[in-house]
Short mmCIF file of C-alpha atoms and ligand atoms in Angstrom, two decimals:
data_model
loop_
_atom_site.label_atom_id
_atom_site.label_comp_id
_atom_site.label_asym_id
_atom_site.label_seq_id
_atom_site.Cartn_x
_atom_site.Cartn_y
_atom_site.Cartn_z
CA MET A 1181 -26.69 2.23 -9.58
CA LYS A 1182 -26.11 5.50 -8.20
CA HIS A 1183 -23.94 5.72 -5.76
CA PHE A 1184 -24.91 6.69 -2.27
CA ARG A 1185 -22.64 8.85 -1.17
CA MET A 1186 -22.06 9.48 2.97
CA PRO A 1187 -21.05 12.69 4.00
CA ALA A 1188 -17.53 12.03 6.10
CA THR A 1189 -19.30 13.38 9.60
CA VAL A 1190 -22.27 10.87 8.81
CA LEU A 1191 -20.27 8.30 7.95
CA LEU A 1192 -17.91 8.13 10.73
CA SER A 1193 -20.85 8.83 13.78
CA ALA A 1194 -22.23 5.68 12.22
CA ALA A 1195 -19.14 4.23 12.05
CA MET A 1196 -18.36 4.37 15.55
CA LEU A 1197 -21.30 3.98 16.00
CA VAL A 1198 -21.04 0.16 14.38
CA ALA A 1199 -17.39 -0.56 15.81
CA GLY A 1200 -18.35 0.16 19.41
CA ALA A 1201 -21.88 -1.75 19.45
CA GLN A 1202 -20.17 -4.82 17.06
CA SER A 1203 -22.26 -7.85 16.92
CA ALA A 1204 -20.31 -11.01 18.22
CA SER A 1205 -21.36 -13.02 15.33
CA ALA A 1206 -18.76 -10.44 12.92
CA ARG A 1207 -16.71 -10.43 15.84
CA PRO A 1208 -13.33 -12.22 15.61
CA VAL A 1209 -13.50 -15.07 17.57
CA HIS A 1210 -9.56 -14.40 18.55
CA ASP A 1211 -9.28 -12.40 22.20
CA ALA A 1212 -7.63 -9.30 20.71
CA SER A 1213 -7.75 -7.73 17.64
CA LEU A 1214 -4.81 -7.67 15.35
CA ARG A 1215 -4.51 -3.66 16.17
CA ALA A 1216 -4.38 -4.54 19.90
CA LEU A 1217 -1.86 -7.06 19.13
CA ALA A 1218 -0.03 -4.47 16.83
CA ASP A 1219 0.20 -1.90 19.37
CA ARG A 1220 1.75 -4.29 21.97
CA ALA A 1221 4.30 -5.65 19.70
CA ASP A 1222 5.37 -1.94 18.86
CA VAL A 1223 3.86 -2.19 14.73
CA ARG A 1224 1.01 -1.06 12.85
CA ILE A 1225 -1.29 -3.37 11.44
CA GLY A 1226 -2.80 -2.22 8.12
CA ALA A 1227 -4.93 -2.90 5.75
CA ALA A 1228 -5.57 -1.49 1.77
CA VAL A 1229 -9.19 0.24 2.09
CA ASP A 1230 -11.45 0.11 -1.01
CA MET A 1231 -13.60 3.14 -0.66
CA THR A 1232 -16.97 2.06 -2.33
CA ALA A 1233 -16.77 -0.83 0.38
CA LEU A 1234 -16.06 1.54 3.17
CA VAL A 1235 -18.74 3.93 2.63
CA ASP A 1236 -21.53 1.00 1.38
CA GLU A 1237 -21.37 -1.92 4.05
CA THR A 1238 -21.02 -2.25 7.45
CA ASP A 1239 -19.23 -5.11 8.09
CA TYR A 1240 -16.56 -3.76 5.94
CA ARG A 1241 -16.49 -0.27 7.61
CA ARG A 1242 -16.83 -2.34 11.32
CA THR A 1243 -13.61 -5.16 11.06
CA THR A 1244 -11.63 -1.91 8.82
CA ALA A 1245 -12.16 -0.06 12.60
CA SER A 1246 -11.53 -2.60 14.87
CA GLU A 1247 -8.92 -4.81 13.62
CA PHE A 1248 -6.29 -1.77 11.95
CA ASN A 1249 -4.35 0.74 13.12
CA SER A 1250 -2.72 2.33 9.87
CA VAL A 1251 -4.76 2.38 6.55
CA THR A 1252 -3.91 2.85 2.93
CA ALA A 1253 -5.68 3.82 -0.11
CA GLU A 1254 -6.31 1.32 -2.73
CA ASN A 1255 -6.76 3.63 -5.34
CA VAL A 1256 -8.27 6.82 -4.26
CA MET A 1257 -5.23 8.85 -3.50
CA LYS A 1258 -3.56 7.88 -7.25
CA TRP A 1259 -2.84 10.46 -9.68
CA GLU A 1260 -6.22 9.07 -11.91
CA SER A 1261 -8.39 9.74 -8.77
CA VAL A 1262 -7.26 13.09 -7.19
CA GLU A 1263 -6.08 14.92 -10.41
CA PRO A 1264 -9.05 13.52 -13.06
CA GLU A 1265 -8.57 16.65 -15.28
CA ARG A 1266 -5.92 18.80 -15.40
CA GLY A 1267 -5.25 21.22 -12.57
CA THR A 1268 -8.84 20.23 -11.11
CA TYR A 1269 -8.27 18.31 -8.29
CA ASP A 1270 -10.70 16.12 -6.54
CA TRP A 1271 -9.31 15.10 -3.10
CA SER A 1272 -12.78 14.07 -1.51
CA LYS A 1273 -12.80 10.44 -1.70
CA ALA A 1274 -8.79 10.30 -0.33
CA ASP A 1275 -10.09 13.12 2.86
CA GLU A 1276 -13.25 11.05 3.33
CA LEU A 1277 -10.71 8.39 4.65
CA VAL A 1278 -8.24 10.40 6.01
CA ALA A 1279 -11.36 11.15 8.28
CA PHE A 1280 -11.95 7.89 8.98
CA ALA A 1281 -8.39 6.99 9.88
CA ARG A 1282 -8.42 10.29 12.33
CA ALA A 1283 -11.76 9.16 14.27
CA HIS A 1284 -10.45 5.71 14.50
CA GLY A 1285 -6.80 6.27 16.51
CA GLN A 1286 -5.06 4.98 12.89
CA ALA A 1287 -1.80 6.12 10.84
CA VAL A 1288 -2.55 6.86 7.13
CA ARG A 1289 0.19 5.16 3.93
CA GLY A 1290 0.26 7.54 1.30
CA HIS A 1291 -0.37 5.37 -1.62
CA THR A 1292 1.33 5.98 -4.68
CA LEU A 1293 2.71 9.97 -5.77
CA LEU A 1294 4.21 8.61 -8.75
CA TRP A 1295 3.37 4.79 -10.85
CA HIS A 1296 3.23 4.54 -14.32
CA ASN A 1297 -0.44 2.49 -14.33
CA GLN A 1298 -3.63 4.59 -12.85
CA LEU A 1299 -2.37 7.80 -14.75
CA PRO A 1300 -4.92 9.76 -15.76
CA ALA A 1301 -5.95 9.69 -19.46
CA TRP A 1302 -4.94 13.41 -19.79
CA LEU A 1303 -1.27 13.02 -19.24
CA THR A 1304 -0.99 9.81 -21.05
CA ALA A 1305 -2.79 11.36 -24.28
CA GLY A 1306 -0.34 14.39 -23.96
CA VAL A 1307 2.91 12.11 -23.60
CA ALA A 1308 1.48 9.80 -26.38
CA ASP A 1309 0.74 12.97 -29.14
CA GLY A 1310 3.62 15.20 -28.05
CA SER A 1311 1.95 17.87 -26.84
CA ILE A 1312 3.37 17.49 -23.19
CA ASP A 1313 7.18 17.58 -23.66
CA ALA A 1314 9.58 16.55 -21.39
CA LYS A 1315 10.54 20.22 -19.64
CA GLU A 1316 6.18 20.56 -19.60
CA LEU A 1317 6.15 16.75 -18.34
CA ARG A 1318 8.65 17.77 -15.38
CA GLY A 1319 6.87 20.09 -14.20
CA ILE A 1320 3.44 18.77 -13.76
CA LEU A 1321 5.11 16.11 -12.14
CA HIS A 1322 6.85 18.67 -9.62
CA LYS A 1323 3.15 20.38 -9.51
CA HIS A 1324 1.54 16.80 -8.46
CA VAL A 1325 3.60 15.44 -6.28
CA THR A 1326 3.89 19.27 -4.61
CA ALA A 1327 -0.07 19.17 -4.29
CA GLU A 1328 -0.57 15.96 -3.22
CA VAL A 1329 1.60 15.33 -0.67
CA SER A 1330 0.94 19.37 0.40
CA HIS A 1331 -2.98 18.42 0.49
CA PHE A 1332 -2.16 15.40 3.31
CA LYS A 1333 0.75 17.34 5.40
CA GLY A 1334 1.38 16.15 8.51
CA ARG A 1335 -1.73 13.46 7.98
CA ILE A 1336 0.32 10.91 6.01
CA TYR A 1337 3.43 9.07 7.76
CA GLN A 1338 4.96 6.80 5.00
CA TRP A 1339 4.73 7.65 1.24
CA ASP A 1340 5.02 5.24 -1.54
CA VAL A 1341 6.32 8.31 -2.89
CA VAL A 1342 7.74 6.17 -6.34
CA ASN A 1343 5.89 2.47 -7.51
CA GLU A 1344 7.35 0.14 -9.09
CA VAL A 1345 10.13 1.17 -10.91
CA PHE A 1346 12.63 -1.96 -11.68
CA ASN A 1347 12.06 -4.99 -13.84
CA ASP A 1348 13.03 -8.66 -12.17
CA ASP A 1349 16.41 -8.45 -13.62
CA GLY A 1350 17.63 -5.42 -11.80
CA SER A 1351 17.42 -2.51 -15.01
CA LEU A 1352 14.82 0.49 -14.60
CA ARG A 1353 11.49 -0.34 -15.86
CA ASP A 1354 10.93 1.69 -19.21
CA SER A 1355 8.06 4.12 -18.23
CA LEU A 1356 6.94 7.23 -19.90
CA TRP A 1357 9.00 8.39 -17.18
CA LEU A 1358 12.17 6.98 -17.77
CA GLN A 1359 11.78 7.52 -21.86
CA LYS A 1360 10.69 11.42 -20.99
CA LEU A 1361 12.93 12.46 -18.19
CA GLY A 1362 16.15 9.77 -17.30
CA PRO A 1363 16.33 8.25 -14.00
CA SER A 1364 16.86 11.61 -11.93
CA TYR A 1365 13.07 11.75 -12.03
CA ILE A 1366 13.17 9.48 -8.74
CA ALA A 1367 15.57 11.84 -6.93
CA ASP A 1368 13.33 14.81 -8.22
CA THR A 1369 10.11 13.40 -6.64
CA PHE A 1370 12.05 11.91 -3.80
CA ARG A 1371 12.95 15.50 -3.18
CA TRP A 1372 10.07 16.97 -3.96
CA ALA A 1373 8.22 15.40 -1.72
CA HIS A 1374 10.77 15.60 1.14
CA ALA A 1375 10.20 20.11 1.06
CA ALA A 1376 6.87 19.68 0.66
CA ASP A 1377 6.34 17.50 3.93
CA PRO A 1378 9.23 17.12 5.91
CA LYS A 1379 8.27 14.59 8.48
CA ALA A 1380 6.33 12.31 6.50
CA LYS A 1381 8.75 9.05 5.76
CA LEU A 1382 9.43 8.61 2.27
CA PHE A 1383 9.74 5.54 0.65
CA LEU A 1384 10.36 3.25 -2.54
CA ASN A 1385 7.82 0.03 -2.95
CA ASP A 1386 7.50 -2.72 -5.67
CA TYR A 1387 6.65 -6.68 -6.17
CA ASN A 1388 9.41 -9.66 -5.59
CA VAL A 1389 11.28 -7.95 -3.95
CA GLU A 1390 11.31 -9.72 -0.62
CA GLY A 1391 14.16 -11.58 -1.12
CA VAL A 1392 17.39 -11.05 -1.72
CA ASN A 1393 17.50 -11.00 -5.45
CA ALA A 1394 18.18 -8.44 -9.14
CA LYS A 1395 15.17 -6.80 -8.73
CA SER A 1396 15.68 -6.50 -4.93
CA THR A 1397 19.71 -5.60 -5.31
CA ALA A 1398 18.82 -2.59 -7.92
CA TYR A 1399 16.70 -0.82 -4.84
CA TYR A 1400 19.40 -1.28 -2.16
CA GLU A 1401 21.69 0.32 -5.27
CA LEU A 1402 19.17 3.04 -5.75
CA ALA A 1403 18.93 3.51 -2.08
CA ARG A 1404 22.62 3.48 -0.98
CA ASP A 1405 23.29 5.92 -3.69
CA LEU A 1406 21.27 7.92 -3.35
CA ARG A 1407 21.33 8.90 0.16
CA LYS A 1408 25.04 9.13 -0.39
CA GLN A 1409 24.23 11.94 -2.45
CA GLY A 1410 21.29 13.53 0.32
CA VAL A 1411 18.14 12.21 -1.95
CA PRO A 1412 15.51 11.66 1.41
CA VAL A 1413 14.80 7.79 0.70
CA GLN A 1414 13.95 7.40 3.51
CA GLY A 1415 11.98 3.46 3.58
CA PHE A 1416 12.08 0.41 1.77
CA GLY A 1417 8.13 -0.85 0.58
CA ILE A 1418 8.33 -4.17 0.28
CA GLN A 1419 4.52 -5.21 -1.03
CA GLY A 1420 4.56 -9.14 -0.62
CA HIS A 1421 2.24 -10.00 -3.23
CA LEU A 1422 2.79 -13.86 -2.32
CA SER A 1423 1.37 -17.13 -4.08
CA ILE A 1424 1.32 -20.58 -2.24
CA GLN A 1425 2.01 -21.47 -6.15
CA TYR A 1426 5.55 -20.66 -5.86
CA GLY A 1427 8.11 -21.09 -3.23
CA PHE A 1428 8.30 -18.99 -0.19
CA PRO A 1429 11.12 -16.41 -0.92
CA GLY A 1430 14.05 -16.76 0.66
CA ASP A 1431 16.47 -14.20 2.38
CA VAL A 1432 13.93 -12.33 3.19
CA SER A 1433 14.99 -11.30 6.94
CA ASP A 1434 18.52 -10.54 5.11
CA ASN A 1435 16.79 -8.27 2.91
CA VAL A 1436 15.09 -6.55 5.81
CA ALA A 1437 18.36 -6.21 7.59
CA ARG A 1438 20.50 -5.05 4.59
CA PHE A 1439 18.14 -1.93 4.12
CA ALA A 1440 18.02 -1.21 7.79
CA LYS A 1441 21.98 -1.38 7.64
CA LEU A 1442 22.11 1.96 5.44
CA GLY A 1443 19.49 3.39 8.21
CA MET A 1444 16.23 3.32 6.53
CA GLN A 1445 12.98 2.46 7.88
CA THR A 1446 11.46 -0.80 6.07
CA ALA A 1447 7.62 -2.05 5.54
CA PHE A 1448 5.46 -4.92 3.87
CA THR A 1449 3.10 -2.49 2.47
CA GLU A 1450 0.53 -4.68 0.44
CA VAL A 1451 0.82 -8.54 1.54
CA ASP A 1452 -1.58 -11.03 0.01
CA VAL A 1453 -1.21 -14.18 -0.42
CA ARG A 1454 -3.25 -16.09 -3.11
CA MET A 1455 -4.12 -19.39 -4.26
CA ALA A 1456 -5.44 -21.82 -7.20
CA LEU A 1457 -9.08 -22.36 -6.63
CA PRO A 1458 -10.92 -23.71 -5.03
CA VAL A 1459 -9.92 -23.35 -1.21
CA ASP A 1460 -8.75 -26.17 0.30
CA SER A 1461 -7.44 -26.70 4.19
CA GLU A 1462 -3.90 -27.66 2.65
CA LYS A 1463 -4.29 -24.50 0.70
CA LEU A 1464 -4.89 -22.52 3.36
CA ALA A 1465 -1.86 -24.48 5.62
CA LYS A 1466 0.54 -23.21 3.74
CA GLN A 1467 -0.76 -19.69 2.87
CA ALA A 1468 -0.84 -19.15 6.77
CA THR A 1469 2.90 -19.88 6.75
CA TYR A 1470 3.44 -17.00 4.02
CA PHE A 1471 1.57 -14.28 5.92
CA ARG A 1472 3.69 -15.67 9.58
CA GLY A 1473 6.97 -15.24 7.06
CA LEU A 1474 6.93 -11.91 6.43
CA LEU A 1475 5.34 -10.92 9.14
CA ASP A 1476 8.79 -12.48 11.29
CA ALA A 1477 11.10 -10.80 8.61
CA CYS A 1478 8.97 -7.97 9.57
CA LEU A 1479 8.94 -8.18 13.79
CA GLY A 1480 12.18 -9.47 13.49
CA SER A 1481 13.71 -5.65 12.44
CA ARG A 1482 13.31 -2.53 14.32
CA SER A 1483 13.16 -0.93 11.17
CA CYS A 1484 9.91 -2.76 10.06
CA LYS A 1485 7.23 0.05 11.47
CA SER A 1486 4.31 -1.40 9.35
CA PHE A 1487 2.73 -4.59 7.83
CA THR A 1488 0.07 -4.33 5.59
CA VAL A 1489 -2.57 -6.77 4.48
CA TRP A 1490 -3.82 -5.78 0.71
CA GLY A 1491 -6.97 -5.97 1.29
CA PHE A 1492 -8.37 -8.25 4.33
CA THR A 1493 -11.88 -10.26 2.86
CA ASP A 1494 -11.87 -12.20 0.15
CA LYS A 1495 -15.12 -10.37 -0.59
CA HIS A 1496 -12.89 -7.44 -1.94
CA SER A 1497 -9.88 -9.01 -3.30
CA TRP A 1498 -7.87 -7.55 -6.81
CA VAL A 1499 -6.74 -11.03 -7.08
CA PRO A 1500 -9.64 -12.96 -8.76
CA GLY A 1501 -10.05 -10.02 -11.37
CA VAL A 1502 -6.26 -9.92 -12.58
CA PHE A 1503 -5.49 -14.05 -11.75
CA THR A 1504 -8.19 -16.04 -13.86
CA GLY A 1505 -8.83 -19.09 -11.09
CA GLU A 1506 -6.71 -17.61 -8.23
CA GLY A 1507 -8.27 -15.99 -5.06
CA ALA A 1508 -8.75 -16.51 -1.45
CA ALA A 1509 -5.44 -14.40 -0.76
CA THR A 1510 -6.63 -12.33 2.77
CA LEU A 1511 -6.64 -12.90 6.00
CA LEU A 1512 -10.77 -13.50 6.57
CA ASP A 1513 -13.39 -14.61 3.83
CA GLU A 1514 -16.02 -14.09 2.32
CA GLU A 1515 -18.31 -14.08 5.42
CA TYR A 1516 -14.86 -11.63 7.22
CA ALA A 1517 -14.47 -15.76 8.96
CA GLN A 1518 -10.95 -15.93 10.25
CA LYS A 1519 -8.78 -17.99 8.51
CA PRO A 1520 -5.50 -19.82 9.21
CA ALA A 1521 -4.00 -17.27 7.68
CA TYR A 1522 -5.31 -14.72 10.79
CA THR A 1523 -5.01 -16.70 13.32
CA ALA A 1524 -1.55 -17.29 11.97
CA VAL A 1525 -0.63 -13.03 12.10
CA ALA A 1526 -2.78 -12.80 15.43
CA GLU A 1527 -0.27 -15.18 16.87
CA GLY A 1528 2.91 -13.59 15.64
CA LEU A 1529 1.82 -10.34 15.96
CA ARG A 1530 1.18 -12.10 20.06
CA GLU A 1531 4.90 -13.02 20.21
CA GLY A 1532 5.56 -9.70 19.70
CA ARG A 1533 9.64 -8.73 19.04
O1 LIG B 5 -13.08 3.35 -10.91
C1 LIG B 5 -13.20 2.76 -12.09
C2 LIG B 5 -14.44 2.51 -12.88
O2 LIG B 5 -14.94 3.74 -12.16
C3 LIG B 5 -15.54 1.87 -13.51
O3 LIG B 5 -16.25 1.67 -13.51
C4 LIG B 5 -14.52 0.18 -13.37
C5 LIG B 5 -14.85 -0.96 -13.87
O4 LIG B 5 -13.82 -0.75 -15.18
O5 LIG B 5 -12.59 0.23 -13.13
C6 LIG B 5 -12.82 1.58 -11.90
O6 LIG B 5 -10.89 1.28 -12.18
C7 LIG B 5 -9.98 -0.10 -11.39
C8 LIG B 5 -9.69 0.70 -10.10
O7 LIG B 5 -8.59 -0.40 -9.39
C9 LIG B 5 -10.65 1.26 -8.82
O8 LIG B 5 -11.03 0.47 -8.83
C10 LIG B 5 -10.06 -0.57 -12.20
O9 LIG B 5 -10.63 -0.65 -13.41
C11 LIG B 5 -9.02 -1.73 -11.67
O10 LIG B 5 -7.95 -1.97 -13.14
C12 LIG B 5 -8.36 -0.59 -10.14
O11 LIG B 5 -7.20 -2.55 -10.16
C13 LIG B 5 -6.60 -1.73 -8.86
C14 LIG B 5 -4.96 -1.84 -9.46
O12 LIG B 5 -4.05 -1.58 -8.15
C15 LIG B 5 -4.35 -0.98 -10.85
O13 LIG B 5 -3.78 -1.17 -11.69
C16 LIG B 5 -6.09 -2.93 -8.07
O14 LIG B 5 -7.87 -2.53 -7.19
C17 LIG B 5 -5.25 -2.79 -6.87
O15 LIG B 5 -5.26 -2.78 -6.04
C18 LIG B 5 -4.11 -2.46 -7.83
O16 LIG B 5 -2.65 -2.30 -6.25
C19 LIG B 5 -1.92 -2.43 -7.07
C20 LIG B 5 -1.18 -1.30 -5.94
O17 LIG B 5 -1.88 0.30 -6.55
C21 LIG B 5 0.45 -1.47 -6.13
N1 LIG B 5 0.85 -2.89 -6.19
C22 LIG B 5 0.06 -3.15 -7.63
C23 LIG B 5 -1.29 -3.69 -6.79
C24 LIG B 5 -2.32 -4.77 -6.97
O18 LIG B 5 -1.97 -4.64 -8.46
#
């Protein structure tokens, strides 16, 4: 199907009309939006945004605007999206999100400068066939980080600079970055990002690091050591992809506190709580406690500046495509009706810090 791309200006003016004239039926029953409650709690409540849904679906666009004061590009700021061909940049979809955010008074989290996934094919193929050697790869990485951070300079408040660089046991992930460049690629990427935008806060980001464990301790020691060397590692991003099939992680507040003690910001960056389908009231109630538990850990520390959900409606979530038989991981159901998790987050924001 030909994808109609509404020009950003038309999109934004239409969105502003829609957001202003939102129908009562679509508006959550809660008496205040999450973003209004978050403003009072001095925290950013964010959502990862699917740009196709934002352009194509009025309910999605209206809810993104009315419920969140921060947005993250779910995919369109990733390397495969912004540089699909070597040296040929396509900022169009990311620029649409930034323009939407600007029109709706929202801050933007940048996601993500360096990852082992969603790299452009020309890069992975060149490394694989040896046509890109280590020296050239480091130059390509430097150019990418500088180009992307410079393009969005002044418009991104937090960057996920490196994403998912440790294994659960605390060892460094054996990615092409480590294989070709050695561990120094992490410090290099932070330094290059900082040089391109000294005001953006630069984050490490990963999953399974909610509590105190081997993985989060590896990040703590890495951040501690790099900061001692003057590397601008300024924030720790806790993704928060949970499942009610497992226990709620222990020591989340202690984990946040130790990064805060290093002088770092923290953030919950990709929160969702999946479950085995079908949904039932007991599962939804348990899901709500998991969302609330992570939110309380954020609000319990002044270091935690943002709490972002990875999608906000079960109609658009990455979970069912990856975890067969699981889903219902977000705050609103497929019809955008509030779930107990939405109410739990709203109540947590209302109670504040
Ligand atoms: O863009 C192509 C499209 O052209 C093609 O027709 C379609 C079908 O093959 O695929 C589209 O690409 C998909 C892409 O999302 C954009 O929609 C990929 O197949 C799909 O794998 C990719 O999934 C994303 C996933 O990261 C990739 O690992 C999810 O949407 C995204 O939610 C997820 O997000 C990650 C964070 O970035 C990092 N933390 C974990 C989190 C969940 O995996």
